[in-house]
Amino acid sequence: MGTIIVIGLGAMGSATALQLASRGHRVLGFDQFTPPHSYGSSHGQTRIIRQSYWEDPRYVPLLLRGYELWRRLEFDSGQHLMHITGGLMIGRAGGGLVGRSAVSAERFMLPHEVLSTEQVRRRYPAFKMDDDWVALWERDAGYLRPELCIEQQLGQAVMAGAELHFDEPVMEWNALPTGDVLVRTSRQTYAAEHLVITAGPWAPQILKQLNLPLRVTRQVVYRFEPIGSIDLFRTDRMPVYIREMEEGQPLLYGFPLTGPDSEGVKVGLHGSDEFCSPESVDRTIRPADERIIRARVAEALPLLAGRLLHAETCLYTMTPDEHFVIDKHPEFSQVTLAAGFSGHGFKFAPVLGEVLAELATGGSPEYDLGLFSTRRFQDLSLAS
Ligand SMILES: Cc1cc2nc3c(=O)[nH]c(=O)nc-3n(C[C@H](O)[C@H](O)[C@H](O)COP(=O)(O)OP(=O)(O)OC[C@H]3O[C@@H](n4cnc5c(N)ncnc54)[C@H](O)[C@@H]3O)c2cc1C
């Protein structure tokens, strides 16, 4: 059995290395930094995990398997990675967010309830919503601890025999006509039978020749101090949530209090039109960032309008339809790609690790991966 190289050991790469090594493959992994780190897409202490997927019901089978694998990683590592708080999708009655979440919930019989504004006010008093709005409550939603998850995936991968090189950037890769690959790093050149590329927001650079329509955006997350009692933001009075805002505005998402009171309560906006690269992104927090989020918080969670305690930037890698790219390289069958997670990939890391391991070793994953194919972009360019 030949070597399989994984480029990028963040959320997806660490999961893939673990899956491959656990199946007895020889794995060589590279990262330009030492994950978990805060230069890519996987930092910030919390990530929402949920199942009533408004993005498309075809994600649900992956999510159900993802929950099993997160639980298995918790068992194997002895760490508490996944915290179930319940989740609310809040929006206009008949609107996309709640309606599409309900389609996934009903199709897969996921435990959920549709709540009126009055019911939300009684159970979760921190939320402000119009009288004619609704919310889909999902029992099994919650949050993951991303840095800890990556740390454990890497640790388990090493225990399973993976050889991981940190602070060793990959400068170049080549697929040879012989069917092998060569990977040149800052230290030396390595040969392998297969290559898996999971480079997060660096994907547009390392996959440049493919010309995939990937765009990296600057995202900011914030932690606010509540005004009045912080108790309304504890997990017994507040679940994770995603909320529609005014027409055309990005969704607001957030978490209950997940750390000490002094850390504040985290909120963010899903998406932005500030395009950048990991090198060019402005990581300073500007007065305009705070102005915008304060306006949204005033609309949705007025009791969270206290001091801004912390803010930091992170990166999304967007595709035009906001679905992932998980596929074999269209030209080189010895190369497998995972990119374009469009701000919602983290919760899938272990199941996508499993899928990528299958693809890399000639297997056929049992999921409908058509949604993630690189071919859809050819169709897109033909249509335009
Ligand atoms: C603010 C924010 C909030 C989010 N919220 C959620 C959420 O609530 N739920 C959810 O499911 N998802 C969420 N996401 C999305 C999710 O975090 C990402 O989809 C996921 O973390 C992407 O993982 P990745 O492995 O592709 O990238 P990363 O974890 O960034 O890993 C890529 C790795 O590749 C390495 N690399 C790149 N190029 C090279 C090279 N040439 N040589 C060596 N190494 C290289 C990098 O150093 C990096 O470690 C959020 C993202 C952000 C930014």
Tab-separated table of C-alpha atoms and ligand atoms in Angstrom:
chain	number	residue	atom	x	y	z
A	1	MET	CA	0.000	0.000	0.000
A	2	GLY	CA	1.533	3.335	-1.066
A	3	THR	CA	1.741	6.642	0.763
A	4	ILE	CA	-1.152	9.107	0.773
A	5	ILE	CA	-0.236	12.757	1.290
A	6	VAL	CA	-2.673	15.221	2.886
A	7	ILE	CA	-1.994	18.929	2.335
A	8	GLY	CA	-3.569	21.071	5.079
A	9	LEU	CA	-4.209	19.669	8.565
A	10	GLY	CA	-7.058	21.929	9.665
A	11	ALA	CA	-10.612	20.709	10.235
A	12	MET	CA	-10.876	18.556	7.087
A	13	GLY	CA	-7.259	17.475	6.730
A	14	SER	CA	-6.926	16.279	10.329
A	15	ALA	CA	-10.141	14.256	9.945
A	16	THR	CA	-8.912	12.751	6.665
A	17	ALA	CA	-5.507	11.839	8.102
A	18	LEU	CA	-7.258	10.141	11.030
A	19	GLN	CA	-9.581	8.148	8.773
A	20	LEU	CA	-6.804	7.053	6.425
A	21	ALA	CA	-4.389	6.098	9.199
A	22	SER	CA	-7.127	4.190	11.052
A	23	ARG	CA	-7.678	2.117	7.898
A	24	GLY	CA	-4.002	1.166	7.876
A	25	HIS	CA	-2.787	3.496	5.125
A	26	ARG	CA	0.580	5.191	5.267
A	27	VAL	CA	-0.271	8.886	5.709
A	28	LEU	CA	2.022	11.855	5.379
A	29	GLY	CA	0.391	15.164	6.312
A	30	PHE	CA	1.677	18.726	5.922
A	31	ASP	CA	0.607	22.033	7.321
A	32	GLN	CA	2.278	25.397	6.912
A	33	PHE	CA	1.446	26.178	10.570
A	34	THR	CA	0.773	24.080	13.670
A	35	PRO	CA	-3.014	23.562	13.841
A	36	PRO	CA	-5.135	24.514	15.578
A	37	HIS	CA	-4.166	28.082	14.656
A	38	SER	CA	-6.006	31.310	14.008
A	39	TYR	CA	-4.963	32.162	10.432
A	40	GLY	CA	-7.509	30.044	8.554
A	41	SER	CA	-11.176	29.117	9.046
A	42	SER	CA	-11.264	26.933	12.153
A	43	HIS	CA	-10.650	29.139	15.197
A	44	GLY	CA	-12.871	31.084	17.599
A	45	GLN	CA	-13.894	28.490	20.248
A	46	THR	CA	-17.329	27.518	18.919
A	47	ARG	CA	-19.031	26.197	15.770
A	48	ILE	CA	-22.734	25.456	15.398
A	49	ILE	CA	-23.747	21.856	14.703
A	50	ARG	CA	-27.316	21.118	13.578
A	51	GLN	CA	-29.304	18.690	11.435
A	52	SER	CA	-32.444	20.394	10.040
A	53	TYR	CA	-30.341	21.639	7.201
A	54	TRP	CA	-31.957	24.565	5.374
A	55	GLU	CA	-29.126	24.578	2.843
A	56	ASP	CA	-30.293	21.253	1.301
A	57	PRO	CA	-31.776	18.013	2.698
A	58	ARG	CA	-29.034	16.063	0.930
A	59	TYR	CA	-26.656	17.149	3.713
A	60	VAL	CA	-28.698	15.360	6.380
A	61	PRO	CA	-27.352	11.791	5.923
A	62	LEU	CA	-23.836	13.210	6.186
A	63	LEU	CA	-24.812	15.080	9.346
A	64	LEU	CA	-26.308	12.007	10.983
A	65	ARG	CA	-23.083	10.121	10.382
A	66	GLY	CA	-21.117	13.200	11.501
A	67	TYR	CA	-22.817	13.129	14.905
A	68	GLU	CA	-21.831	9.471	15.329
A	69	LEU	CA	-18.227	10.212	14.459
A	70	TRP	CA	-17.993	13.244	16.769
A	71	ARG	CA	-19.294	11.022	19.585
A	72	ARG	CA	-16.753	8.363	18.708
A	73	LEU	CA	-13.949	10.952	18.794
A	74	GLU	CA	-15.203	12.096	22.206
A	75	PHE	CA	-15.082	8.501	23.398
A	76	ASP	CA	-11.630	7.804	21.964
A	77	SER	CA	-10.106	11.069	23.195
A	78	GLY	CA	-11.954	11.405	26.498
A	79	GLN	CA	-12.773	15.051	25.634
A	80	HIS	CA	-16.135	16.818	25.584
A	81	LEU	CA	-16.264	18.225	22.046
A	82	MET	CA	-19.981	18.477	21.203
A	83	HIS	CA	-22.381	20.399	23.459
A	84	ILE	CA	-26.087	19.957	22.715
A	85	THR	CA	-28.122	23.075	23.549
A	86	GLY	CA	-30.981	22.826	21.066
A	87	GLY	CA	-31.125	25.274	18.174
A	88	LEU	CA	-33.518	27.902	16.813
A	89	MET	CA	-33.924	28.916	13.180
A	90	ILE	CA	-35.830	32.189	13.405
A	91	GLY	CA	-37.535	33.938	10.491
A	92	ARG	CA	-40.597	35.066	8.619
A	93	ALA	CA	-43.491	32.590	8.456
A	94	GLY	CA	-43.263	31.067	4.982
A	95	GLY	CA	-39.695	32.347	4.607
A	96	GLY	CA	-36.692	30.364	3.387
A	97	LEU	CA	-34.827	29.719	6.622
A	98	VAL	CA	-37.649	28.164	8.642
A	99	GLY	CA	-39.445	26.612	5.657
A	100	ARG	CA	-36.377	24.888	4.295
A	101	SER	CA	-35.223	23.744	7.744
A	102	ALA	CA	-38.670	22.173	8.194
A	103	VAL	CA	-38.320	20.288	4.891
A	104	SER	CA	-35.118	18.611	6.129
A	105	ALA	CA	-36.550	18.012	9.607
A	106	GLU	CA	-39.730	16.392	8.272
A	107	ARG	CA	-38.052	14.338	5.568
A	108	PHE	CA	-35.639	12.771	8.064
A	109	MET	CA	-38.006	12.800	11.057
A	110	LEU	CA	-35.617	14.918	13.110
A	111	PRO	CA	-36.957	15.946	16.512
A	112	HIS	CA	-38.213	19.527	16.083
A	113	GLU	CA	-41.058	21.923	16.832
A	114	VAL	CA	-42.295	25.063	15.117
A	115	LEU	CA	-42.715	27.812	17.731
A	116	SER	CA	-44.710	31.038	17.600
A	117	THR	CA	-43.160	34.333	18.658
A	118	GLU	CA	-45.023	34.085	21.957
A	119	GLN	CA	-43.632	30.590	22.635
A	120	VAL	CA	-40.092	31.740	21.837
A	121	ARG	CA	-40.492	34.744	24.178
A	122	ARG	CA	-41.586	32.487	27.006
A	123	ARG	CA	-38.827	29.895	26.568
A	124	TYR	CA	-35.994	32.082	25.363
A	125	PRO	CA	-36.673	35.678	26.465
A	126	ALA	CA	-33.481	37.211	25.034
A	127	PHE	CA	-34.782	37.013	21.444
A	128	LYS	CA	-36.749	39.814	19.834
A	129	MET	CA	-38.871	38.878	16.814
A	130	ASP	CA	-41.946	40.273	15.075
A	131	ASP	CA	-45.335	38.903	16.120
A	132	ASP	CA	-45.896	37.164	12.791
A	133	TRP	CA	-42.480	35.433	12.763
A	134	VAL	CA	-41.857	31.784	13.649
A	135	ALA	CA	-38.957	29.645	14.792
A	136	LEU	CA	-38.021	26.054	14.144
A	137	TRP	CA	-36.591	24.535	17.307
A	138	GLU	CA	-34.280	21.592	16.752
A	139	ARG	CA	-33.575	19.338	19.712
A	140	ASP	CA	-30.162	18.025	18.685
A	141	ALA	CA	-28.428	21.242	17.631
A	142	GLY	CA	-25.566	22.650	19.664
A	143	TYR	CA	-21.954	23.632	19.297
A	144	LEU	CA	-18.529	22.097	18.841
A	145	ARG	CA	-15.183	23.254	20.263
A	146	PRO	CA	-13.216	23.601	17.002
A	147	GLU	CA	-9.676	23.953	18.334
A	148	LEU	CA	-10.125	20.998	20.665
A	149	CYS	CA	-11.711	18.932	17.856
A	150	ILE	CA	-8.743	19.537	15.564
A	151	GLU	CA	-6.269	18.849	18.337
A	152	GLN	CA	-7.968	15.506	19.054
A	153	GLN	CA	-8.278	14.532	15.387
A	154	LEU	CA	-4.552	15.181	14.957
A	155	GLY	CA	-3.667	13.350	18.163
A	156	GLN	CA	-5.750	10.312	17.196
A	157	ALA	CA	-4.298	10.353	13.669
A	158	VAL	CA	-0.761	10.221	15.071
A	159	MET	CA	-1.762	7.402	17.427
A	160	ALA	CA	-3.120	5.525	14.411
A	161	GLY	CA	0.262	5.900	12.693
A	162	ALA	CA	0.012	9.101	10.593
A	163	GLU	CA	3.231	11.065	10.109
A	164	LEU	CA	2.368	14.765	10.399
A	165	HIS	CA	4.729	17.599	9.537
A	166	PHE	CA	3.876	21.023	10.956
A	167	ASP	CA	5.371	24.359	9.916
A	168	GLU	CA	6.252	22.790	6.582
A	169	PRO	CA	4.411	24.605	3.774
A	170	VAL	CA	3.785	22.847	0.483
A	171	MET	CA	5.192	25.002	-2.307
A	172	GLU	CA	4.120	22.907	-5.274
A	173	TRP	CA	2.533	19.587	-6.253
A	174	ASN	CA	2.647	17.649	-9.499
A	175	ALA	CA	0.593	14.735	-10.766
A	176	LEU	CA	2.869	12.508	-12.833
A	177	PRO	CA	1.826	10.558	-15.947
A	178	THR	CA	2.902	7.418	-14.060
A	179	GLY	CA	-0.082	7.959	-11.736
A	180	ASP	CA	2.000	9.100	-8.745
A	181	VAL	CA	2.303	12.578	-7.235
A	182	LEU	CA	5.254	14.683	-6.169
A	183	VAL	CA	4.894	17.230	-3.394
A	184	ARG	CA	7.598	19.833	-2.829
A	185	THR	CA	7.616	21.465	0.587
A	186	SER	CA	9.899	24.055	2.167
A	187	ARG	CA	12.152	21.135	3.218
A	188	GLN	CA	12.129	18.438	0.540
A	189	THR	CA	10.222	16.635	-2.194
A	190	TYR	CA	8.030	13.634	-1.358
A	191	ALA	CA	6.448	11.051	-3.648
A	192	ALA	CA	3.079	9.424	-3.030
A	193	GLU	CA	0.417	7.294	-4.620
A	194	HIS	CA	-2.416	9.725	-3.855
A	195	LEU	CA	-2.836	13.323	-2.756
A	196	VAL	CA	-5.696	14.884	-0.776
A	197	ILE	CA	-5.825	18.698	-0.765
A	198	THR	CA	-7.722	20.332	2.110
A	199	ALA	CA	-6.198	23.814	2.136
A	200	GLY	CA	-9.156	25.843	3.472
A	201	PRO	CA	-8.894	29.521	2.455
A	202	TRP	CA	-5.582	28.789	0.704
A	203	ALA	CA	-7.419	26.518	-1.780
A	204	PRO	CA	-7.671	29.218	-4.475
A	205	GLN	CA	-3.862	29.433	-4.403
A	206	ILE	CA	-2.907	25.762	-4.309
A	207	LEU	CA	-5.624	24.853	-6.843
A	208	LYS	CA	-5.016	27.895	-9.006
A	209	GLN	CA	-4.732	25.957	-12.268
A	210	LEU	CA	-8.222	24.516	-11.807
A	211	ASN	CA	-9.743	27.979	-11.795
A	212	LEU	CA	-12.542	27.004	-9.412
A	213	PRO	CA	-14.894	29.910	-8.636
A	214	LEU	CA	-13.780	30.168	-4.978
A	215	ARG	CA	-13.781	33.515	-3.170
A	216	VAL	CA	-12.442	34.124	0.316
A	217	THR	CA	-14.326	36.577	2.523
A	218	ARG	CA	-13.439	38.439	5.710
A	219	GLN	CA	-15.779	37.500	8.550
A	220	VAL	CA	-15.854	39.070	12.005
A	221	VAL	CA	-17.158	37.481	15.195
A	222	TYR	CA	-17.937	39.426	18.351
A	223	ARG	CA	-18.440	38.838	22.062
A	224	PHE	CA	-20.730	41.249	23.851
A	225	GLU	CA	-21.517	41.797	27.491
A	226	PRO	CA	-25.280	41.673	28.096
A	227	ILE	CA	-27.046	44.603	29.699
A	228	GLY	CA	-28.940	43.451	32.765
A	229	SER	CA	-28.822	39.829	33.803
A	230	ILE	CA	-26.442	37.484	32.014
A	231	ASP	CA	-28.666	34.585	33.115
A	232	LEU	CA	-30.877	34.971	30.026
A	233	PHE	CA	-27.865	33.945	27.933
A	234	ARG	CA	-27.017	30.736	29.764
A	235	THR	CA	-27.672	27.420	28.028
A	236	ASP	CA	-30.898	26.767	29.955
A	237	ARG	CA	-32.443	29.980	28.525
A	238	MET	CA	-30.707	30.208	25.178
A	239	PRO	CA	-29.886	27.693	22.415
A	240	VAL	CA	-27.620	28.222	19.388
A	241	TYR	CA	-29.544	30.122	16.713
A	242	ILE	CA	-29.630	31.484	13.178
A	243	ARG	CA	-31.939	34.427	12.469
A	244	GLU	CA	-33.143	36.105	9.304
A	245	MET	CA	-32.586	39.845	9.193
A	246	GLU	CA	-33.942	42.472	6.842
A	247	GLU	CA	-34.329	41.416	3.216
A	248	GLY	CA	-30.901	41.180	1.564
A	249	GLN	CA	-28.937	41.294	4.843
A	250	PRO	CA	-26.784	38.362	6.001
A	251	LEU	CA	-28.215	35.989	8.580
A	252	LEU	CA	-27.284	36.621	12.213
A	253	TYR	CA	-26.084	33.586	14.183
A	254	GLY	CA	-24.892	33.037	17.692
A	255	PHE	CA	-24.416	30.979	20.789
A	256	PRO	CA	-25.425	31.009	24.421
A	257	LEU	CA	-22.741	31.838	26.953
A	258	THR	CA	-20.182	29.057	26.418
A	259	GLY	CA	-17.363	30.143	28.738
A	260	PRO	CA	-16.904	32.245	31.851
A	261	ASP	CA	-19.243	35.260	32.214
A	262	SER	CA	-16.293	37.596	31.610
A	263	GLU	CA	-15.880	36.279	28.019
A	264	GLY	CA	-19.285	37.572	26.918
A	265	VAL	CA	-21.741	36.127	24.401
A	266	LYS	CA	-20.694	35.405	20.807
A	267	VAL	CA	-22.562	36.628	17.686
A	268	GLY	CA	-21.660	36.946	14.018
A	269	LEU	CA	-23.051	37.637	10.561
A	270	HIS	CA	-23.077	34.765	8.060
A	271	GLY	CA	-21.376	36.088	4.930
A	272	SER	CA	-19.832	39.304	3.735
A	273	ASP	CA	-18.883	40.965	0.471
A	274	GLU	CA	-15.370	41.798	1.633
A	275	PHE	CA	-13.247	39.590	-0.581
A	276	CYS	CA	-9.641	38.945	0.415
A	277	SER	CA	-6.988	36.260	0.792
A	278	PRO	CA	-5.454	34.901	4.007
A	279	GLU	CA	-2.488	37.191	3.297
A	280	SER	CA	-4.397	40.375	2.420
A	281	VAL	CA	-7.231	40.180	4.983
A	282	ASP	CA	-7.466	43.134	7.351
A	283	ARG	CA	-7.449	41.481	10.773
A	284	THR	CA	-7.974	44.735	12.662
A	285	ILE	CA	-11.499	45.489	13.882
A	286	ARG	CA	-12.843	48.737	12.483
A	287	PRO	CA	-15.423	51.118	13.958
A	288	ALA	CA	-17.705	50.260	10.990
A	289	ASP	CA	-17.644	46.539	11.947
A	290	GLU	CA	-18.889	47.367	15.417
A	291	ARG	CA	-21.497	49.823	14.104
A	292	ILE	CA	-23.013	47.199	11.802
A	293	ILE	CA	-23.140	44.377	14.348
A	294	ARG	CA	-24.570	46.694	17.013
A	295	ALA	CA	-27.424	47.622	14.679
A	296	ARG	CA	-28.195	43.913	14.068
A	297	VAL	CA	-27.929	43.015	17.763
A	298	ALA	CA	-30.300	45.885	18.631
A	299	GLU	CA	-32.841	44.351	16.229
A	300	ALA	CA	-32.488	40.728	17.323
A	301	LEU	CA	-31.127	40.597	20.893
A	302	PRO	CA	-31.528	44.046	22.465
A	303	LEU	CA	-30.382	42.810	25.883
A	304	LEU	CA	-26.982	41.954	24.417
A	305	ALA	CA	-26.151	45.585	23.674
A	306	GLY	CA	-23.473	46.003	26.364
A	307	ARG	CA	-19.720	46.479	25.993
A	308	LEU	CA	-17.909	44.801	23.129
A	309	LEU	CA	-15.477	42.505	24.965
A	310	HIS	CA	-13.732	40.836	22.044
A	311	ALA	CA	-13.798	40.666	18.254
A	312	GLU	CA	-11.697	38.758	15.736
A	313	THR	CA	-11.630	37.958	12.042
A	314	CYS	CA	-11.961	34.573	10.360
A	315	LEU	CA	-12.209	33.465	6.723
A	316	TYR	CA	-14.953	31.834	4.653
A	317	THR	CA	-14.157	30.216	1.280
A	318	MET	CA	-17.303	30.690	-0.784
A	319	THR	CA	-18.581	28.861	-3.854
A	320	PRO	CA	-21.248	30.558	-6.006
A	321	ASP	CA	-24.005	28.191	-4.777
A	322	GLU	CA	-22.560	27.899	-1.235
A	323	HIS	CA	-22.255	24.115	-1.518
A	324	PHE	CA	-18.927	22.389	-0.873
A	325	VAL	CA	-16.404	21.052	-3.380
A	326	ILE	CA	-15.673	17.365	-2.644
A	327	ASP	CA	-14.439	15.528	-5.679
A	328	LYS	CA	-11.620	13.876	-7.501
A	329	HIS	CA	-9.492	16.330	-9.465
A	330	PRO	CA	-11.135	16.504	-12.930
A	331	GLU	CA	-7.808	15.828	-14.669
A	332	PHE	CA	-5.818	13.699	-12.208
A	333	SER	CA	-7.488	10.683	-10.641
A	334	GLN	CA	-4.676	10.442	-8.065
A	335	VAL	CA	-5.725	13.795	-6.519
A	336	THR	CA	-8.796	14.380	-4.298
A	337	LEU	CA	-10.074	17.852	-3.381
A	338	ALA	CA	-12.088	19.349	-0.538
A	339	ALA	CA	-12.671	23.101	-0.595
A	340	GLY	CA	-15.241	25.893	-0.667
A	341	PHE	CA	-16.955	25.159	2.635
A	342	SER	CA	-18.827	28.466	2.384
A	343	GLY	CA	-18.984	29.109	6.124
A	344	HIS	CA	-20.764	25.893	7.128
A	345	GLY	CA	-18.229	23.063	6.873
A	346	PHE	CA	-16.886	22.492	10.353
A	347	LYS	CA	-19.688	20.269	11.676
A	348	PHE	CA	-19.031	17.855	8.767
A	349	ALA	CA	-15.297	17.419	9.360
A	350	PRO	CA	-15.244	13.784	10.570
A	351	VAL	CA	-17.749	12.491	8.027
A	352	LEU	CA	-15.991	14.336	5.221
A	353	GLY	CA	-12.746	12.822	6.497
A	354	GLU	CA	-14.419	9.461	5.977
A	355	VAL	CA	-15.688	10.429	2.507
A	356	LEU	CA	-12.294	11.783	1.438
A	357	ALA	CA	-10.538	8.647	2.715
A	358	GLU	CA	-12.936	6.526	0.629
A	359	LEU	CA	-12.396	8.652	-2.490
A	360	ALA	CA	-8.621	8.593	-2.014
A	361	THR	CA	-8.522	4.805	-1.741
A	362	GLY	CA	-10.787	3.980	-4.664
A	363	GLY	CA	-13.970	3.414	-2.657
A	364	SER	CA	-17.429	4.791	-3.459
A	365	PRO	CA	-18.909	6.778	-0.585
A	366	GLU	CA	-22.540	5.890	0.065
A	367	TYR	CA	-23.715	9.548	-0.017
A	368	ASP	CA	-25.116	11.647	-2.817
A	369	LEU	CA	-22.083	13.790	-3.603
A	370	GLY	CA	-23.500	15.319	-6.811
A	371	LEU	CA	-24.091	18.569	-4.942
A	372	PHE	CA	-20.340	18.904	-4.372
A	373	SER	CA	-19.029	18.019	-7.818
A	374	THR	CA	-16.555	20.257	-9.686
A	375	ARG	CA	-18.583	19.597	-12.844
A	376	ARG	CA	-21.341	21.933	-11.691
A	377	PHE	CA	-18.999	24.865	-12.287
A	378	GLN	CA	-18.529	23.863	-15.931
A	379	ASP	CA	-22.317	23.899	-16.251
A	380	LEU	CA	-22.265	27.315	-14.589
A	381	SER	CA	-19.745	28.737	-17.047
A	382	LEU	CA	-21.624	27.206	-19.997
A	383	ALA	CA	-24.804	28.870	-18.766
A	384	SER	CA	-23.258	32.310	-18.373
B	1	LIG	C1	-16.403	32.987	11.627
B	1	LIG	C2	-16.711	31.612	11.139
B	1	LIG	C3	-17.820	30.945	11.645
B	1	LIG	C4	-18.138	29.668	11.213
B	1	LIG	N1	-19.207	29.026	11.772
B	1	LIG	C5	-19.465	27.737	11.453
B	1	LIG	C6	-20.454	27.026	12.152
B	1	LIG	O1	-21.083	27.560	13.070
B	1	LIG	N2	-20.657	25.727	11.814
B	1	LIG	C7	-19.945	25.112	10.829
B	1	LIG	O2	-20.202	23.933	10.572
B	1	LIG	N3	-18.998	25.775	10.145
B	1	LIG	C8	-18.724	27.065	10.436
B	1	LIG	N4	-17.736	27.745	9.804
B	1	LIG	C9	-17.029	27.116	8.679
B	1	LIG	C10	-15.972	26.138	9.119
B	1	LIG	O3	-15.280	26.614	10.240
B	1	LIG	C11	-15.046	25.868	7.935
B	1	LIG	O4	-15.845	25.413	6.848
B	1	LIG	C12	-14.013	24.804	8.263
B	1	LIG	O5	-13.370	25.101	9.462
B	1	LIG	C13	-13.011	24.736	7.112
B	1	LIG	O6	-12.051	23.753	7.401
B	1	LIG	P1	-10.812	23.532	6.420
B	1	LIG	O7	-10.119	22.315	6.884
B	1	LIG	O8	-11.277	23.616	5.000
B	1	LIG	O9	-9.884	24.843	6.626
B	1	LIG	P2	-8.805	25.135	7.770
B	1	LIG	O10	-9.209	24.520	9.043
B	1	LIG	O11	-8.511	26.594	7.723
B	1	LIG	O12	-7.531	24.308	7.308
B	1	LIG	C14	-6.794	24.537	6.155
B	1	LIG	C15	-5.343	24.211	6.515
B	1	LIG	O13	-4.567	24.102	5.335
B	1	LIG	C16	-3.270	24.580	5.627
B	1	LIG	N5	-2.629	24.919	4.355
B	1	LIG	C17	-3.131	25.673	3.351
B	1	LIG	N6	-2.271	25.760	2.328
B	1	LIG	C18	-1.177	25.031	2.693
B	1	LIG	C19	0.067	24.741	2.059
B	1	LIG	N7	0.397	25.204	0.841
B	1	LIG	N8	0.962	23.972	2.729
B	1	LIG	C20	0.659	23.470	3.954
B	1	LIG	N9	-0.492	23.723	4.602
B	1	LIG	C21	-1.401	24.483	3.974
B	1	LIG	C22	-3.550	25.779	6.509
B	1	LIG	O14	-2.425	26.197	7.255
B	1	LIG	C23	-4.693	25.289	7.376
B	1	LIG	O15	-4.228	24.747	8.592
B	1	LIG	C24	-17.361	29.039	10.212
B	1	LIG	C25	-16.246	29.697	9.696
B	1	LIG	C26	-15.918	30.958	10.163
B	1	LIG	C27	-14.718	31.665	9.594
